[in-house]
């Protein structure tokens, strides 16, 4: 089976590509940067997405996982870039599937909790009311995937991922990046900055949990999504205080975290719900997300040991 992963140089995309390859698929990895690992039997296409789609998606493509995106702060800061990548890039990928694939491929779209706004809690029936450009672009993406599925061009499934913590490597431009750095940096003996107060609640999933959700999205019967091809992925609600308490339990020094308010971050992260009803995901067999302690232990095992 031929599977295309866009955004495959990112930590999540690259690990997903490796996992899919272990299942026997031939994986095509697309990104503007060289992926750190190209699994055996796979091939990397490096360059702007619109320039690699012709070679990436062919009549033999059976699945696409679309992770390529400009993240939250970046999309808010550069309006044109956000729409060009997050909306136009997605539409171009869907059109390539429509034009070239011998049969409608499974199409997994990484959406986000950012599609919601001005609500403390959300379920799968909650209207999308994004209050930032990134959330708006992801909501548009869900509609595109749903309509291309309705027309029979793809077998779409949009997965609303929580904030991922702990992301390995250097900080990125995501407004929620602090949710990783306030754990990752102290575990490495480095200082970190938290722009939000201790009582801020966040909806989180570990990289392992997010990968399990994306892989299950590839496996599940598309009809299980119902008329709207979208689901809230499993996560856990954790406050900043609870995150730092867990950090201390695992040997990290919470005093390495400096609190410096950032109104720009608060204007984005503060609009995201922190509590979700994921009954639909549970009914579809999506694995539960792990606890904050397991998130930290996973990071220690995967990145520090």
Coordinates of C-alpha atoms in Angstrom, one line a residue:
X1 CA 0.0 0.0 0.0
X2 CA 1.3 3.4 -1.0
X3 CA 0.9 6.1 1.7
X4 CA 1.8 9.8 1.5
X5 CA 2.7 11.8 4.6
X6 CA 2.9 15.5 4.2
X7 CA 4.8 17.5 6.9
X8 CA 7.0 14.4 7.2
X9 CA 10.1 16.3 8.4
X10 CA 8.3 17.3 11.6
X11 CA 8.7 15.1 14.6
X12 CA 5.1 13.8 14.5
X13 CA 5.1 13.3 10.7
X14 CA 8.5 11.5 10.7
X15 CA 7.6 9.1 13.5
X16 CA 4.3 8.4 11.9
X17 CA 6.0 7.7 8.5
X18 CA 8.3 5.2 10.3
X19 CA 5.4 3.5 12.1
X20 CA 3.4 3.2 8.8
X21 CA 6.5 1.7 7.0
X22 CA 6.8 -0.9 9.8
X23 CA 3.3 -2.0 8.9
X24 CA 4.5 -2.9 5.3
X25 CA 3.4 0.3 3.5
X26 CA 5.5 2.1 0.9
X27 CA 5.7 5.6 2.4
X28 CA 6.3 8.9 0.5
X29 CA 7.5 11.6 2.8
X30 CA 6.8 15.2 1.6
X31 CA 8.3 18.3 3.3
X32 CA 10.2 21.5 2.6
X33 CA 13.0 20.1 4.6
X34 CA 14.8 16.8 4.4
X35 CA 13.1 14.3 6.8
X36 CA 15.5 13.2 9.5
X37 CA 14.7 9.5 8.8
X38 CA 13.5 8.0 5.6
X39 CA 12.3 4.4 6.4
X40 CA 13.4 1.5 4.3
X41 CA 11.4 1.3 1.1
X42 CA 10.3 4.9 1.4
X43 CA 11.2 8.0 -0.5
X44 CA 11.5 11.6 0.4
X45 CA 10.3 14.5 -1.8
X46 CA 11.8 17.8 -0.6
X47 CA 10.4 21.1 -1.7
X48 CA 7.2 23.2 -1.6
X49 CA 4.2 21.0 -1.4
X50 CA 2.6 22.2 -4.6
X51 CA 5.8 21.3 -6.4
X52 CA 6.0 17.7 -5.1
X53 CA 2.4 16.6 -5.3
X54 CA 2.7 15.4 -8.9
X55 CA 5.3 12.9 -7.9
X56 CA 3.9 12.1 -4.5
X57 CA 0.3 11.3 -5.3
X58 CA -0.2 8.7 -8.0
X59 CA -2.9 6.3 -9.2
X60 CA -1.5 3.8 -6.7
X61 CA -1.8 6.0 -3.6
X62 CA -4.1 4.4 -1.1
X63 CA -3.8 6.8 1.8
X64 CA -2.7 10.4 2.6
X65 CA -1.9 11.8 6.0
X66 CA -1.9 15.6 5.7
X67 CA 0.1 17.1 8.6
X68 CA 1.8 20.0 6.6
X69 CA 0.8 23.3 8.3
X70 CA 1.8 26.7 9.5
X71 CA 1.2 26.6 13.3
X72 CA -0.9 28.9 15.5
X73 CA 1.3 31.9 16.2
X74 CA 2.8 31.7 12.7
X75 CA -0.6 31.7 11.0
X76 CA -1.8 34.6 13.2
X77 CA 1.3 36.6 12.5
X78 CA 1.4 36.0 8.7
X79 CA -2.2 35.9 7.4
X80 CA -1.3 35.2 3.8
X81 CA 1.1 32.5 4.6
X82 CA -1.3 30.8 6.9
X83 CA -4.1 30.6 4.3
X84 CA -1.6 29.7 1.5
X85 CA -0.3 26.7 3.4
X86 CA -3.2 25.6 5.6
X87 CA -6.0 26.1 3.1
X88 CA -4.6 26.3 -0.4
X89 CA -2.1 23.5 0.3
X90 CA -4.8 21.2 1.7
X91 CA -7.1 21.9 -1.3
X92 CA -4.2 21.2 -3.7
X93 CA -3.6 17.9 -2.0
X94 CA -7.2 16.9 -2.1
X95 CA -7.4 17.9 -5.8
X96 CA -4.3 15.7 -6.5
X97 CA -6.1 12.8 -4.9
X98 CA -9.3 13.5 -6.9
X99 CA -7.4 13.7 -10.2
X100 CA -4.9 10.9 -9.9
X101 CA -5.9 8.1 -7.5
X102 CA -7.4 5.0 -9.0
X103 CA -9.7 4.7 -6.1
X104 CA -10.7 7.3 -3.4
X105 CA -7.8 7.2 -0.9
X106 CA -8.1 7.4 2.9
X107 CA -7.4 11.0 3.7
X108 CA -6.4 11.8 7.3
X109 CA -6.4 15.5 8.1
X110 CA -4.7 16.7 11.3
X111 CA -7.2 19.3 12.6
X112 CA -7.0 21.0 16.0
X113 CA -8.8 21.9 19.1
X114 CA -8.3 25.5 17.8
X115 CA -11.4 25.2 15.7
X116 CA -13.3 25.9 18.9
X117 CA -13.4 29.2 20.7
X118 CA -15.3 31.1 23.4
X119 CA -16.3 27.9 25.1
X120 CA -14.9 26.1 28.2
X121 CA -15.9 22.6 27.0
X122 CA -16.6 20.9 23.7
X123 CA -18.0 17.7 22.2
X124 CA -18.3 16.5 18.7
X125 CA -21.5 18.5 18.2
X126 CA -20.1 21.8 19.4
X127 CA -20.1 24.4 16.6
X128 CA -16.7 25.5 15.4
X129 CA -16.3 29.2 16.3
X130 CA -12.6 29.8 16.0
X131 CA -11.2 33.1 17.3
X132 CA -7.8 33.0 15.5
X133 CA -6.6 32.5 12.0
X134 CA -5.1 29.1 12.6
X135 CA -8.4 27.8 14.0
X136 CA -10.3 29.3 11.1
X137 CA -8.0 27.6 8.6
X138 CA -8.4 24.2 10.4
X139 CA -12.2 24.6 10.4
X140 CA -12.2 25.4 6.7
X141 CA -10.0 22.3 6.2
X142 CA -12.5 20.1 8.0
X143 CA -15.3 21.4 5.7
X144 CA -13.1 20.7 2.6
X145 CA -12.3 17.2 3.7
X146 CA -15.9 16.5 4.5
X147 CA -17.2 17.8 1.1
X148 CA -14.5 15.9 -0.9
X149 CA -15.6 12.8 1.1
X150 CA -19.3 13.5 0.4
X151 CA -18.5 13.7 -3.3
X152 CA -16.6 10.4 -3.2
X153 CA -13.2 11.9 -4.1
X154 CA -11.5 10.8 -0.9
X155 CA -12.4 8.7 2.2
X156 CA -11.8 11.6 4.6
X157 CA -11.3 11.6 8.3
X158 CA -10.4 14.8 10.2
X159 CA -8.8 14.3 13.7
X160 CA -8.9 17.3 16.1
X161 CA -5.7 16.8 18.0
X162 CA -5.1 18.3 21.4
X163 CA -2.0 20.3 22.2
X164 CA 0.9 17.9 22.0
X165 CA 3.2 17.7 25.0
X166 CA 6.1 17.0 25.3
X167 CA 7.3 17.9 21.9
X168 CA 11.0 17.0 21.5
X169 CA 13.6 19.3 20.0
X170 CA 13.7 23.1 19.8
X171 CA 10.7 25.3 20.4
X172 CA 8.5 26.0 17.4
X173 CA 6.2 29.0 16.5
X174 CA 3.1 27.4 18.1
X175 CA 1.4 29.6 20.7
X176 CA 1.0 26.4 22.8
X177 CA 4.7 25.7 22.6
X178 CA 5.1 26.5 26.3
X179 CA 3.1 23.4 27.2
X180 CA 6.2 21.4 26.1
X181 CA 9.0 23.8 27.0
X182 CA 8.0 24.2 30.7
X183 CA 8.6 20.4 31.0
X184 CA 11.2 19.7 28.4
X185 CA 13.7 22.4 29.3
X186 CA 13.7 21.8 33.1
X187 CA 14.1 18.0 32.5
X188 CA 17.3 19.0 30.7
X189 CA 18.4 21.4 33.4
X190 CA 17.5 24.5 31.4
X191 CA 15.3 27.5 32.1
X192 CA 11.9 27.9 30.5
X193 CA 9.3 30.7 30.2
X194 CA 5.6 30.2 30.9
X195 CA 3.3 32.9 29.5
X196 CA 0.2 31.7 31.2
X197 CA -0.8 31.6 35.0
X198 CA -0.7 28.5 37.1
X199 CA -4.4 28.0 37.0
X200 CA -4.5 27.8 33.2
X201 CA -6.1 24.5 32.1
X202 CA -4.9 22.8 28.9
X203 CA -6.2 19.9 26.8
X204 CA -3.1 17.7 26.1
X205 CA -1.9 14.5 24.5
X206 CA 1.5 13.0 24.4
X207 CA 3.3 12.4 21.1
X208 CA 2.7 8.6 21.6
X209 CA -1.1 9.3 22.1
X210 CA -1.3 11.6 19.1
X211 CA 0.5 8.9 16.9
X212 CA -1.9 6.2 18.1
X213 CA -4.9 8.5 17.2
X214 CA -3.5 9.2 13.7
X215 CA -2.7 5.5 13.1
X216 CA -6.2 4.4 14.3
X217 CA -7.7 7.1 12.0
X218 CA -6.1 5.2 9.1
X219 CA -7.5 1.9 10.2
X220 CA -11.0 2.7 11.2
X221 CA -13.9 2.3 8.8
X222 CA -14.7 5.7 7.4
X223 CA -18.5 5.1 7.7
X224 CA -18.0 5.1 11.5
X225 CA -17.5 8.9 11.4
X226 CA -21.1 9.4 10.3
X227 CA -22.2 12.3 8.1
X228 CA -19.5 14.7 9.3
X229 CA -16.0 13.1 8.9
X230 CA -14.5 14.5 12.0
X231 CA -13.7 13.5 15.6
X232 CA -12.2 15.0 18.8
X233 CA -9.1 12.9 19.6
X234 CA -8.6 11.7 23.1
X235 CA -6.7 13.9 25.5
X236 CA -6.5 14.9 29.2
X237 CA -7.2 18.2 31.0
X238 CA -4.2 19.4 33.0
X239 CA -3.5 22.8 34.7
X240 CA -0.1 24.4 34.5
X241 CA 0.2 23.8 38.3
X242 CA -0.5 20.1 37.8
X243 CA 2.1 20.0 35.0
X244 CA 4.8 21.5 37.3
X245 CA 3.9 19.2 40.1
X246 CA 4.3 16.2 37.8
X247 CA 7.6 17.7 36.6
X248 CA 8.9 17.7 40.2
X249 CA 7.7 14.1 40.8
X250 CA 10.0 13.1 37.9
X251 CA 13.0 14.9 39.1
X252 CA 12.6 18.2 37.3
X253 CA 13.2 21.6 39.0
X254 CA 10.0 23.7 38.7
X255 CA 12.0 26.7 39.9
X256 CA 13.6 26.8 36.4
X257 CA 10.2 28.0 35.0
X258 CA 9.9 31.8 34.8
X259 CA 6.4 33.3 34.5
X260 CA 6.3 36.1 32.0
X261 CA 2.8 37.0 30.8
X262 CA 2.4 37.2 27.0
X263 CA -0.8 38.8 25.8
X264 CA -0.3 37.5 22.3
X265 CA -0.2 33.9 23.5
X266 CA -3.1 34.4 25.9
X267 CA -5.2 35.8 23.0
X268 CA -4.8 32.5 21.2
X269 CA -4.5 29.8 23.8
X270 CA -7.0 31.5 26.1
X271 CA -9.7 30.9 23.5
X272 CA -9.2 27.1 23.3
X273 CA -11.4 24.7 25.3
X274 CA -9.6 22.6 28.0
X275 CA -12.4 20.0 28.5
X276 CA -13.7 17.7 25.8
X277 CA -16.3 15.0 25.6
X278 CA -14.6 12.3 23.5
X279 CA -17.4 9.7 23.6
X280 CA -17.4 9.5 19.8
X281 CA -13.7 8.7 19.7
X282 CA -14.2 6.0 22.4
X283 CA -17.1 4.4 20.5
X284 CA -14.9 4.3 17.4
X285 CA -12.1 2.5 19.3
X286 CA -9.6 5.4 19.6
X287 CA -7.1 4.6 22.4
X288 CA -7.3 6.7 25.6
X289 CA -4.7 9.4 26.1
X290 CA -2.1 8.9 28.8
X291 CA -1.8 10.9 32.0
X292 CA 0.6 13.8 32.6
X293 CA 2.9 11.6 34.5
X294 CA 3.1 9.1 31.6
X295 CA 3.7 12.0 29.2
X296 CA 6.8 13.0 31.2
X297 CA 7.9 9.4 31.6
X298 CA 7.5 8.8 27.9
X299 CA 9.6 11.8 27.1
X300 CA 12.3 10.7 29.5
X301 CA 12.4 7.2 27.9
X302 CA 12.2 8.4 24.2
X303 CA 14.4 11.5 24.4
X304 CA 16.6 11.5 27.5
X305 CA 17.6 7.9 28.2

